[in-house]
Structure formats: structure tokens, C-alpha cells
PDB file of C-alpha atoms and ligand atoms in Angstrom:
ATOM      1  CA  MET J   1     -30.200  92.760  47.034  1.00  0.00           C
ATOM      2  CA  THR J   2     -31.986  90.065  45.064  1.00  0.00           C
ATOM      3  CA  ALA J   3     -30.540  86.765  43.895  1.00  0.00           C
ATOM      4  CA  PRO J   4     -29.923  86.298  40.159  1.00  0.00           C
ATOM      5  CA  GLY J   5     -32.638  84.310  38.451  1.00  0.00           C
ATOM      6  CA  PRO J   6     -36.095  85.868  38.607  1.00  0.00           C
ATOM      7  CA  ALA J   7     -34.968  89.464  38.079  1.00  0.00           C
ATOM      8  CA  ARG J   8     -35.628  91.001  34.671  1.00  0.00           C
ATOM      9  CA  VAL J   9     -33.086  93.570  33.546  1.00  0.00           C
ATOM     10  CA  PRO J  10     -33.729  96.220  30.883  1.00  0.00           C
ATOM     11  CA  ILE J  11     -30.776  96.877  28.572  1.00  0.00           C
ATOM     12  CA  LEU J  12     -31.368 100.186  26.789  1.00  0.00           C
ATOM     13  CA  MET J  13     -29.873 100.874  23.369  1.00  0.00           C
ATOM     14  CA  TYR J  14     -29.024 104.459  22.445  1.00  0.00           C
ATOM     15  CA  HIS J  15     -27.257 105.859  19.381  1.00  0.00           C
ATOM     16  CA  GLU J  16     -26.744 109.619  18.916  1.00  0.00           C
ATOM     17  CA  ILE J  17     -27.608 112.217  21.546  1.00  0.00           C
ATOM     18  CA  ALA J  18     -28.417 115.131  19.254  1.00  0.00           C
ATOM     19  CA  PRO J  19     -31.246 117.584  18.502  1.00  0.00           C
ATOM     20  CA  PRO J  20     -33.343 117.248  15.299  1.00  0.00           C
ATOM     21  CA  THR J  21     -31.576 120.335  13.899  1.00  0.00           C
ATOM     22  CA  GLN J  22     -28.321 118.351  13.755  1.00  0.00           C
ATOM     23  CA  THR J  23     -29.420 114.936  12.504  1.00  0.00           C
ATOM     24  CA  HIS J  24     -32.330 113.351  10.681  1.00  0.00           C
ATOM     25  CA  SER J  25     -31.833 110.003  12.414  1.00  0.00           C
ATOM     26  CA  ARG J  26     -34.965 108.736  14.115  1.00  0.00           C
ATOM     27  CA  LEU J  27     -32.696 106.933  16.579  1.00  0.00           C
ATOM     28  CA  ALA J  28     -31.101 110.177  17.778  1.00  0.00           C
ATOM     29  CA  VAL J  29     -32.385 111.225  21.211  1.00  0.00           C
ATOM     30  CA  SER J  30     -32.432 114.950  21.984  1.00  0.00           C
ATOM     31  CA  PRO J  31     -30.178 116.128  24.847  1.00  0.00           C
ATOM     32  CA  GLU J  32     -33.274 117.345  26.727  1.00  0.00           C
ATOM     33  CA  ASN J  33     -35.032 113.985  26.487  1.00  0.00           C
ATOM     34  CA  PHE J  34     -31.842 112.157  27.428  1.00  0.00           C
ATOM     35  CA  ALA J  35     -31.441 114.308  30.545  1.00  0.00           C
ATOM     36  CA  ALA J  36     -35.079 113.708  31.503  1.00  0.00           C
ATOM     37  CA  GLN J  37     -34.717 109.950  30.985  1.00  0.00           C
ATOM     38  CA  LEU J  38     -31.632 109.684  33.177  1.00  0.00           C
ATOM     39  CA  GLY J  39     -33.277 111.940  35.747  1.00  0.00           C
ATOM     40  CA  TYR J  40     -36.177 109.492  35.890  1.00  0.00           C
ATOM     41  CA  LEU J  41     -33.813 106.524  36.394  1.00  0.00           C
ATOM     42  CA  ARG J  42     -32.018 108.317  39.218  1.00  0.00           C
ATOM     43  CA  GLY J  43     -35.256 109.345  40.938  1.00  0.00           C
ATOM     44  CA  ALA J  44     -36.740 105.859  40.611  1.00  0.00           C
ATOM     45  CA  GLY J  45     -33.716 104.268  42.293  1.00  0.00           C
ATOM     46  CA  PHE J  46     -32.185 102.394  39.364  1.00  0.00           C
ATOM     47  CA  THR J  47     -28.587 101.157  39.609  1.00  0.00           C
ATOM     48  CA  THR J  48     -26.605 101.032  36.379  1.00  0.00           C
ATOM     49  CA  LEU J  49     -24.292  98.162  35.526  1.00  0.00           C
ATOM     50  CA  THR J  50     -21.986  97.832  32.563  1.00  0.00           C
ATOM     51  CA  ALA J  51     -22.962  95.122  30.096  1.00  0.00           C
ATOM     52  CA  ALA J  52     -19.931  93.079  31.185  1.00  0.00           C
ATOM     53  CA  GLU J  53     -20.944  93.340  34.850  1.00  0.00           C
ATOM     54  CA  LEU J  54     -24.459  92.207  33.999  1.00  0.00           C
ATOM     55  CA  SER J  55     -23.277  89.218  31.952  1.00  0.00           C
ATOM     56  CA  ALA J  56     -21.038  88.142  34.852  1.00  0.00           C
ATOM     57  CA  ARG J  57     -23.846  88.542  37.380  1.00  0.00           C
ATOM     58  CA  LEU J  58     -26.343  86.604  35.253  1.00  0.00           C
ATOM     59  CA  THR J  59     -24.133  83.552  35.587  1.00  0.00           C
ATOM     60  CA  THR J  60     -23.641  81.613  38.807  1.00  0.00           C
ATOM     61  CA  ARG J  61     -20.165  83.086  39.080  1.00  0.00           C
ATOM     62  CA  GLY J  62     -21.522  86.590  39.401  1.00  0.00           C
ATOM     63  CA  ARG J  63     -22.491  88.652  42.421  1.00  0.00           C
ATOM     64  CA  PRO J  64     -26.213  89.279  43.117  1.00  0.00           C
ATOM     65  CA  LEU J  65     -28.018  91.963  41.158  1.00  0.00           C
ATOM     66  CA  PRO J  66     -28.958  95.269  42.807  1.00  0.00           C
ATOM     67  CA  ASP J  67     -32.655  95.977  43.435  1.00  0.00           C
ATOM     68  CA  ARG J  68     -33.364  97.938  40.244  1.00  0.00           C
ATOM     69  CA  PRO J  69     -30.638  97.022  37.772  1.00  0.00           C
ATOM     70  CA  ILE J  70     -30.417  98.609  34.322  1.00  0.00           C
ATOM     71  CA  VAL J  71     -27.778  98.684  31.569  1.00  0.00           C
ATOM     72  CA  LEU J  72     -27.310 101.737  29.323  1.00  0.00           C
ATOM     73  CA  THR J  73     -25.631 101.012  25.984  1.00  0.00           C
ATOM     74  CA  PHE J  74     -24.633 103.349  23.158  1.00  0.00           C
ATOM     75  CA  ASP J  75     -23.901 102.037  19.657  1.00  0.00           C
ATOM     76  CA  ASP J  76     -21.501 103.140  16.911  1.00  0.00           C
ATOM     77  CA  GLY J  77     -19.235 105.596  18.776  1.00  0.00           C
ATOM     78  CA  TYR J  78     -20.659 109.042  17.994  1.00  0.00           C
ATOM     79  CA  ALA J  79     -18.609 112.004  19.235  1.00  0.00           C
ATOM     80  CA  ASP J  80     -21.668 113.311  21.084  1.00  0.00           C
ATOM     81  CA  PHE J  81     -21.264 110.460  23.555  1.00  0.00           C
ATOM     82  CA  HIS J  82     -18.222 112.311  24.894  1.00  0.00           C
ATOM     83  CA  SER J  83     -19.698 115.823  24.779  1.00  0.00           C
ATOM     84  CA  ARG J  84     -23.337 115.151  25.718  1.00  0.00           C
ATOM     85  CA  ALA J  85     -23.875 111.707  27.254  1.00  0.00           C
ATOM     86  CA  MET J  86     -20.834 111.409  29.501  1.00  0.00           C
ATOM     87  CA  PRO J  87     -21.492 114.603  31.534  1.00  0.00           C
ATOM     88  CA  VAL J  88     -25.091 113.552  32.268  1.00  0.00           C
ATOM     89  CA  LEU J  89     -24.010 110.024  33.182  1.00  0.00           C
ATOM     90  CA  ALA J  90     -21.365 111.453  35.526  1.00  0.00           C
ATOM     91  CA  GLN J  91     -23.869 113.864  37.087  1.00  0.00           C
ATOM     92  CA  HIS J  92     -26.010 110.912  38.169  1.00  0.00           C
ATOM     93  CA  GLY J  93     -23.117 108.577  39.034  1.00  0.00           C
ATOM     94  CA  PHE J  94     -24.165 106.225  36.225  1.00  0.00           C
ATOM     95  CA  THR J  95     -21.986 103.925  34.191  1.00  0.00           C
ATOM     96  CA  ALA J  96     -22.612 102.624  30.641  1.00  0.00           C
ATOM     97  CA  THR J  97     -21.236 100.523  27.808  1.00  0.00           C
ATOM     98  CA  LEU J  98     -20.183 102.071  24.503  1.00  0.00           C
ATOM     99  CA  PHE J  99     -20.009  99.745  21.489  1.00  0.00           C
ATOM    100  CA  VAL J 100     -17.549 101.208  18.981  1.00  0.00           C
ATOM    101  CA  THR J 101     -17.391 100.606  15.234  1.00  0.00           C
ATOM    102  CA  THR J 102     -13.611 100.844  15.167  1.00  0.00           C
ATOM    103  CA  GLY J 103     -13.223 101.596  11.437  1.00  0.00           C
ATOM    104  CA  TRP J 104     -15.449 104.680  11.809  1.00  0.00           C
ATOM    105  CA  GLU J 105     -13.454 106.249  14.633  1.00  0.00           C
ATOM    106  CA  GLN J 106     -12.139 109.712  13.631  1.00  0.00           C
ATOM    107  CA  ASP J 107      -8.534 108.598  13.130  1.00  0.00           C
ATOM    108  CA  ALA J 108      -9.367 105.285  11.398  1.00  0.00           C
ATOM    109  CA  ASP J 109      -9.219 104.164   7.790  1.00  0.00           C
ATOM    110  CA  MET J 110     -12.980 103.888   7.132  1.00  0.00           C
ATOM    111  CA  ARG J 111     -14.007 107.178   8.763  1.00  0.00           C
ATOM    112  CA  ARG J 112     -15.410 108.561   5.500  1.00  0.00           C
ATOM    113  CA  SER J 113     -18.173 105.933   5.549  1.00  0.00           C
ATOM    114  CA  ALA J 114     -19.205 106.857   9.099  1.00  0.00           C
ATOM    115  CA  PRO J 115     -22.806 108.074   9.565  1.00  0.00           C
ATOM    116  CA  GLY J 116     -21.786 111.211  11.487  1.00  0.00           C
ATOM    117  CA  ARG J 117     -19.077 112.778  13.607  1.00  0.00           C
ATOM    118  CA  MET J 118     -17.430 109.979  15.549  1.00  0.00           C
ATOM    119  CA  LEU J 119     -15.142 109.788  18.594  1.00  0.00           C
ATOM    120  CA  ASN J 120     -11.392 110.114  18.154  1.00  0.00           C
ATOM    121  CA  ARG J 121      -8.724 108.079  19.914  1.00  0.00           C
ATOM    122  CA  SER J 122      -8.061 110.506  22.754  1.00  0.00           C
ATOM    123  CA  GLN J 123     -11.796 110.775  23.488  1.00  0.00           C
ATOM    124  CA  LEU J 124     -12.065 106.988  23.517  1.00  0.00           C
ATOM    125  CA  ALA J 125      -9.187 106.841  25.995  1.00  0.00           C
ATOM    126  CA  GLU J 126     -11.001 109.378  28.217  1.00  0.00           C
ATOM    127  CA  VAL J 127     -14.210 107.358  28.033  1.00  0.00           C
ATOM    128  CA  ALA J 128     -12.381 104.189  29.065  1.00  0.00           C
ATOM    129  CA  ALA J 129     -10.520 105.988  31.858  1.00  0.00           C
ATOM    130  CA  SER J 130     -13.836 107.238  33.277  1.00  0.00           C
ATOM    131  CA  GLY J 131     -14.930 103.669  34.004  1.00  0.00           C
ATOM    132  CA  ILE J 132     -17.319 103.320  31.082  1.00  0.00           C
ATOM    133  CA  GLU J 133     -16.979  99.956  29.359  1.00  0.00           C
ATOM    134  CA  LEU J 134     -15.869  99.888  25.737  1.00  0.00           C
ATOM    135  CA  GLY J 135     -17.217  97.046  23.632  1.00  0.00           C
ATOM    136  CA  ALA J 136     -16.790  96.166  19.979  1.00  0.00           C
ATOM    137  CA  HIS J 137     -19.329  96.852  17.223  1.00  0.00           C
ATOM    138  CA  THR J 138     -17.186  95.398  14.374  1.00  0.00           C
ATOM    139  CA  ARG J 139     -14.784  97.280  12.104  1.00  0.00           C
ATOM    140  CA  SER J 140     -17.094  98.339   9.252  1.00  0.00           C
ATOM    141  CA  HIS J 141     -20.651  97.782  10.592  1.00  0.00           C
ATOM    142  CA  PRO J 142     -21.671  94.993   8.163  1.00  0.00           C
ATOM    143  CA  GLN J 143     -24.696  92.689   8.323  1.00  0.00           C
ATOM    144  CA  LEU J 144     -22.697  89.878   9.921  1.00  0.00           C
ATOM    145  CA  ASP J 145     -25.245  87.158   9.214  1.00  0.00           C
ATOM    146  CA  GLN J 146     -24.726  87.688   5.470  1.00  0.00           C
ATOM    147  CA  LEU J 147     -20.917  87.310   5.527  1.00  0.00           C
ATOM    148  CA  PRO J 148     -18.751  84.183   5.046  1.00  0.00           C
ATOM    149  CA  GLU J 149     -16.911  82.960   8.149  1.00  0.00           C
ATOM    150  CA  LEU J 150     -13.556  84.422   7.133  1.00  0.00           C
ATOM    151  CA  LEU J 151     -14.973  87.943   6.977  1.00  0.00           C
ATOM    152  CA  VAL J 152     -16.959  87.471  10.189  1.00  0.00           C
ATOM    153  CA  ARG J 153     -13.689  86.522  11.915  1.00  0.00           C
ATOM    154  CA  ASP J 154     -11.945  89.529  10.432  1.00  0.00           C
ATOM    155  CA  GLU J 155     -14.683  91.926  11.645  1.00  0.00           C
ATOM    156  CA  LEU J 156     -14.927  90.431  15.137  1.00  0.00           C
ATOM    157  CA  CYS J 157     -11.182  89.953  15.736  1.00  0.00           C
ATOM    158  CA  GLY J 158     -10.142  93.229  14.101  1.00  0.00           C
ATOM    159  CA  SER J 159     -12.406  95.433  16.222  1.00  0.00           C
ATOM    160  CA  LYS J 160     -11.598  93.573  19.455  1.00  0.00           C
ATOM    161  CA  ARG J 161      -7.853  93.788  18.888  1.00  0.00           C
ATOM    162  CA  TRP J 162      -7.978  97.461  17.890  1.00  0.00           C
ATOM    163  CA  LEU J 163      -9.836  98.452  21.052  1.00  0.00           C
ATOM    164  CA  GLU J 164      -7.640  96.321  23.291  1.00  0.00           C
ATOM    165  CA  ASP J 165      -4.527  97.924  21.806  1.00  0.00           C
ATOM    166  CA  GLU J 166      -6.022 101.385  22.393  1.00  0.00           C
ATOM    167  CA  ILE J 167      -7.186 100.972  25.980  1.00  0.00           C
ATOM    168  CA  GLY J 168      -4.768  98.330  27.212  1.00  0.00           C
ATOM    169  CA  TRP J 169      -7.203  95.840  28.711  1.00  0.00           C
ATOM    170  CA  ALA J 170      -9.500  93.046  27.598  1.00  0.00           C
ATOM    171  CA  VAL J 171     -12.678  93.766  25.623  1.00  0.00           C
ATOM    172  CA  PRO J 172     -15.213  91.033  26.463  1.00  0.00           C
ATOM    173  CA  GLY J 173     -18.285  92.578  24.799  1.00  0.00           C
ATOM    174  CA  LEU J 174     -19.739  92.775  21.313  1.00  0.00           C
ATOM    175  CA  ALA J 175     -22.905  94.275  19.831  1.00  0.00           C
ATOM    176  CA  TYR J 176     -24.021  92.934  16.450  1.00  0.00           C
ATOM    177  CA  PRO J 177     -24.620  95.752  13.921  1.00  0.00           C
ATOM    178  CA  PHE J 178     -28.393  96.072  13.343  1.00  0.00           C
ATOM    179  CA  GLY J 179     -28.733  93.301  15.954  1.00  0.00           C
ATOM    180  CA  TYR J 180     -28.191  90.682  13.227  1.00  0.00           C
ATOM    181  CA  SER J 181     -26.427  87.419  14.061  1.00  0.00           C
ATOM    182  CA  SER J 182     -26.611  83.732  13.126  1.00  0.00           C
ATOM    183  CA  ALA J 183     -25.424  80.477  14.693  1.00  0.00           C
ATOM    184  CA  LEU J 184     -22.157  80.884  12.768  1.00  0.00           C
ATOM    185  CA  VAL J 185     -21.661  84.487  13.921  1.00  0.00           C
ATOM    186  CA  ARG J 186     -22.324  83.536  17.551  1.00  0.00           C
ATOM    187  CA  ARG J 187     -19.906  80.591  17.325  1.00  0.00           C
ATOM    188  CA  VAL J 188     -17.166  82.817  15.919  1.00  0.00           C
ATOM    189  CA  ALA J 189     -17.838  85.412  18.622  1.00  0.00           C
ATOM    190  CA  ARG J 190     -17.217  82.747  21.297  1.00  0.00           C
ATOM    191  CA  ASP J 191     -14.199  81.350  19.412  1.00  0.00           C
ATOM    192  CA  VAL J 192     -12.397  84.669  19.216  1.00  0.00           C
ATOM    193  CA  GLY J 193     -12.799  85.391  22.919  1.00  0.00           C
ATOM    194  CA  TYR J 194     -15.925  87.458  23.492  1.00  0.00           C
ATOM    195  CA  ARG J 195     -17.784  86.686  26.726  1.00  0.00           C
ATOM    196  CA  TYR J 196     -21.163  88.121  25.725  1.00  0.00           C
ATOM    197  CA  ALA J 197     -22.914  89.769  22.775  1.00  0.00           C
ATOM    198  CA  HIS J 198     -25.920  92.050  22.368  1.00  0.00           C
ATOM    199  CA  ALA J 199     -28.691  91.835  19.786  1.00  0.00           C
ATOM    200  CA  VAL J 200     -31.874  93.974  19.775  1.00  0.00           C
ATOM    201  CA  ASP J 201     -35.188  92.054  20.108  1.00  0.00           C
ATOM    202  CA  ASN J 202     -36.907  94.625  22.356  1.00  0.00           C
ATOM    203  CA  ARG J 203     -37.433  92.659  25.557  1.00  0.00           C
ATOM    204  CA  THR J 204     -35.807  92.611  28.982  1.00  0.00           C
ATOM    205  CA  THR J 205     -33.132  90.057  29.833  1.00  0.00           C
ATOM    206  CA  GLY J 206     -32.606  87.653  32.724  1.00  0.00           C
ATOM    207  CA  ALA J 207     -30.714  84.575  33.851  1.00  0.00           C
ATOM    208  CA  ASP J 208     -32.521  82.479  31.226  1.00  0.00           C
ATOM    209  CA  ALA J 209     -31.227  84.573  28.288  1.00  0.00           C
ATOM    210  CA  ASP J 210     -28.487  83.447  25.893  1.00  0.00           C
ATOM    211  CA  LEU J 211     -25.380  85.503  26.777  1.00  0.00           C
ATOM    212  CA  PHE J 212     -24.591  85.735  23.054  1.00  0.00           C
ATOM    213  CA  ARG J 213     -28.061  87.043  22.168  1.00  0.00           C
ATOM    214  CA  GLN J 214     -28.757  89.552  24.909  1.00  0.00           C
ATOM    215  CA  PRO J 215     -31.912  91.495  23.984  1.00  0.00           C
ATOM    216  CA  ARG J 216     -31.946  95.279  24.068  1.00  0.00           C
ATOM    217  CA  LEU J 217     -34.680  97.902  24.113  1.00  0.00           C
ATOM    218  CA  THR J 218     -34.446 100.603  21.444  1.00  0.00           C
ATOM    219  CA  ILE J 219     -34.643 104.213  22.622  1.00  0.00           C
ATOM    220  CA  ARG J 220     -35.488 106.538  19.749  1.00  0.00           C
ATOM    221  CA  ARG J 221     -36.290 110.187  19.124  1.00  0.00           C
ATOM    222  CA  ALA J 222     -40.026 109.486  19.370  1.00  0.00           C
ATOM    223  CA  THR J 223     -39.749 107.711  22.748  1.00  0.00           C
ATOM    224  CA  THR J 224     -41.833 109.797  25.155  1.00  0.00           C
ATOM    225  CA  LEU J 225     -41.009 109.986  28.856  1.00  0.00           C
ATOM    226  CA  PRO J 226     -44.101 107.918  29.852  1.00  0.00           C
ATOM    227  CA  GLU J 227     -43.072 105.298  27.277  1.00  0.00           C
ATOM    228  CA  PHE J 228     -39.491 105.381  28.568  1.00  0.00           C
ATOM    229  CA  ARG J 229     -40.732 104.813  32.125  1.00  0.00           C
ATOM    230  CA  ARG J 230     -42.690 101.766  30.992  1.00  0.00           C
ATOM    231  CA  LEU J 231     -39.609 100.375  29.212  1.00  0.00           C
ATOM    232  CA  ALA J 232     -37.371 100.878  32.235  1.00  0.00           C
ATOM    233  CA  ASP J 233     -40.046  99.416  34.494  1.00  0.00           C
ATOM    234  CA  GLY J 234     -40.224  96.310  32.290  1.00  0.00           C
ATOM    235  CA  GLU J 235     -43.668  96.882  30.794  1.00  0.00           C
ATOM    236  CA  ALA J 236     -44.062  96.079  27.100  1.00  0.00           C
ATOM    237  CA  THR J 237     -45.639  98.849  25.056  1.00  0.00           C
ATOM    238  CA  LEU J 238     -47.566  98.579  21.813  1.00  0.00           C
ATOM    239  CA  ARG J 239     -44.581  99.906  19.853  1.00  0.00           C
ATOM    240  CA  LEU J 240     -42.351  97.287  21.470  1.00  0.00           C
ATOM    241  CA  ARG J 241     -44.679  94.452  20.553  1.00  0.00           C
ATOM    242  CA  GLU J 242     -44.760  95.719  16.963  1.00  0.00           C
ATOM    243  CA  ASP J 243     -40.933  95.988  16.907  1.00  0.00           C
ATOM    244  CA  ARG J 244     -40.575  92.465  18.255  1.00  0.00           C
ATOM    245  CA  ALA J 245     -42.942  90.980  15.653  1.00  0.00           C
ATOM    246  CA  LEU J 246     -41.043  92.777  12.885  1.00  0.00           C
ATOM    247  CA  THR J 247     -37.684  91.573  14.258  1.00  0.00           C
ATOM    248  CA  ARG J 248     -38.887  87.973  14.242  1.00  0.00           C
ATOM    249  CA  ALA J 249     -40.374  88.137  10.726  1.00  0.00           C
ATOM    250  CA  TRP J 250     -37.223  89.783   9.356  1.00  0.00           C
ATOM    251  CA  SER J 251     -35.048  87.167  11.095  1.00  0.00           C
ATOM    252  CA  VAL J 252     -36.770  84.377   9.115  1.00  0.00           C
ATOM    253  CA  VAL J 253     -36.247  86.284   5.858  1.00  0.00           C
ATOM    254  CA  ARG J 254     -32.570  86.800   6.695  1.00  0.00           C
ATOM    255  CA  GLN J 255     -31.983  83.119   7.487  1.00  0.00           C
ATOM    256  CA  VAL J 256     -33.380  82.128   4.097  1.00  0.00           C
ATOM    257  CA  LYS J 257     -31.320  84.827   2.388  1.00  0.00           C
ATOM    258  CA  ALA J 258     -28.088  83.758   4.132  1.00  0.00           C
ATOM    259  CA  ALA J 259     -28.692  80.134   3.178  1.00  0.00           C
ATOM    260  CA  CYS J 260     -28.908  81.137  -0.494  1.00  0.00           C
ATOM    261  CA  CYS J 261     -25.640  83.109  -0.623  1.00  0.00           C
TER     262      CYS J 261
HETATM  263 ZN1   ZN P 301     -24.603 100.217  14.890  1.00  0.00          ZN
END
């Protein structure tokens, strides 16, 4: 075991687990690639933590990190998490965190605007019962940094409350849609009771990171296994450096835009 502090922890961000014949999304990872990626993590001796466990361990209150810690996160709440991701996670004894856009869930009011087939309430209950952490990803997946405070509160409170009512225990985690946040959004997130929040930013995290701006590494359809290994092993790749530069440039544009609205 290593003490918290110097360790760098990769937090991976997945979306759909689906073949190209079923979705055009460039963020969808094929089932074969997903299986190979998790097989690599198992063989290389990684230990998965939920996002909530990591955020607790990155503070002085937390227990030490394992030798090769990694966090697997899945955004939006696609139904294929239940049918394709969960069995592979279970096969390797891995845990994960699923960030759910609660308005898109199959039985919810905004399901028609969902980007694909989403989880239903009984599947969500099964996911939670299996030990996988459920986190919030807002109600309607807006660009939070462009909303007035009242609507930010509505999105962050509404999704948290909905999930807590469904699963019966506290939901400490949030992932910002598109990774977009602002000082106001982060303040509201703290105010309404979240303990941590995830952005994107394509870098590893550590004890020095802001718990309300945890960076994540994007896994996409085009991510090759050698590239995946470098991400998990904490090595920046050319694509990552390009992503990070774009994220920063776009962040400046968004701050100016938000200030004008
Ligand atoms: Zn999303």
C-alpha cells in the first residue's frame, strides 16, 4: 500500500459499450475492445475504486490507496451498461461508478430526448445492488456553465434526489455534462450536498486535485489497446495533449460566453 499524496490515479470515462453497427457515436467502445481493456487492467494488477472511495481516500480522512488504483466511470446511463459492461466488470471483480442523467432514464419524463436506449428503474436498482456506485449527471444534460443559478440548483438537486429516492442511500457524486462547470456551478454542487464532482480535462488525478474538478481520461472508439495501456499507466499521449489544449481553449471561450448571458 502507498500513502495518499504522490500517487497519480487515472479516472477513465466511458459512455456506450456498443459496436459500430449499433451506434455512430465516436465515444462508443466496442464490446471486444472493452473486454480487452479490462483484461489488460486485471493482468497488470490494477485495483478499481469507486469515484466516492477515491475522493475519500484523496483526503486525509481516507484510507491509503492500493498499489495500482484506477477508477472506471460511465456517463449518461445507457442500457448497455447493464447488459454489456456489468458482466465484464463482475468477471474481473471490478467496481465502477455510473453517472446517470435521470431525466433520460427509460421510465422518466425526458426519455424521448435521450441519445439512445437508456437504463430503466429496475436495472438501475440491480446496478446499485451489485455494489456499483450511482452518481448524478443532472436531469436533462445541459451545459451547466451557461445556466442561471436557479436552473443549476434544479438540475443538481433534482437528479440527486431522484437517485436517492430510487436506491435508498446517499448520492455523493456528480459528473458535469460535457465536463463543463464554473465557479458558480461548483459552489452550488457543494451547497446542495455533493462531496465530489468530475470534469474531463484528460489528465490523471491526485491528492493535489480539486475534488470538485476531478479530471477524467476519455476512452473512445478509436482508443487502441496500446494507447489504452499508456493512459492507464499514466503516460500522456499525443491525442491527450491535443484534447487538453482544446479543453483549455474552449474553457476560455465558455467563460466569456457565460459572462455575456
Ligand atoms: Zn453525458
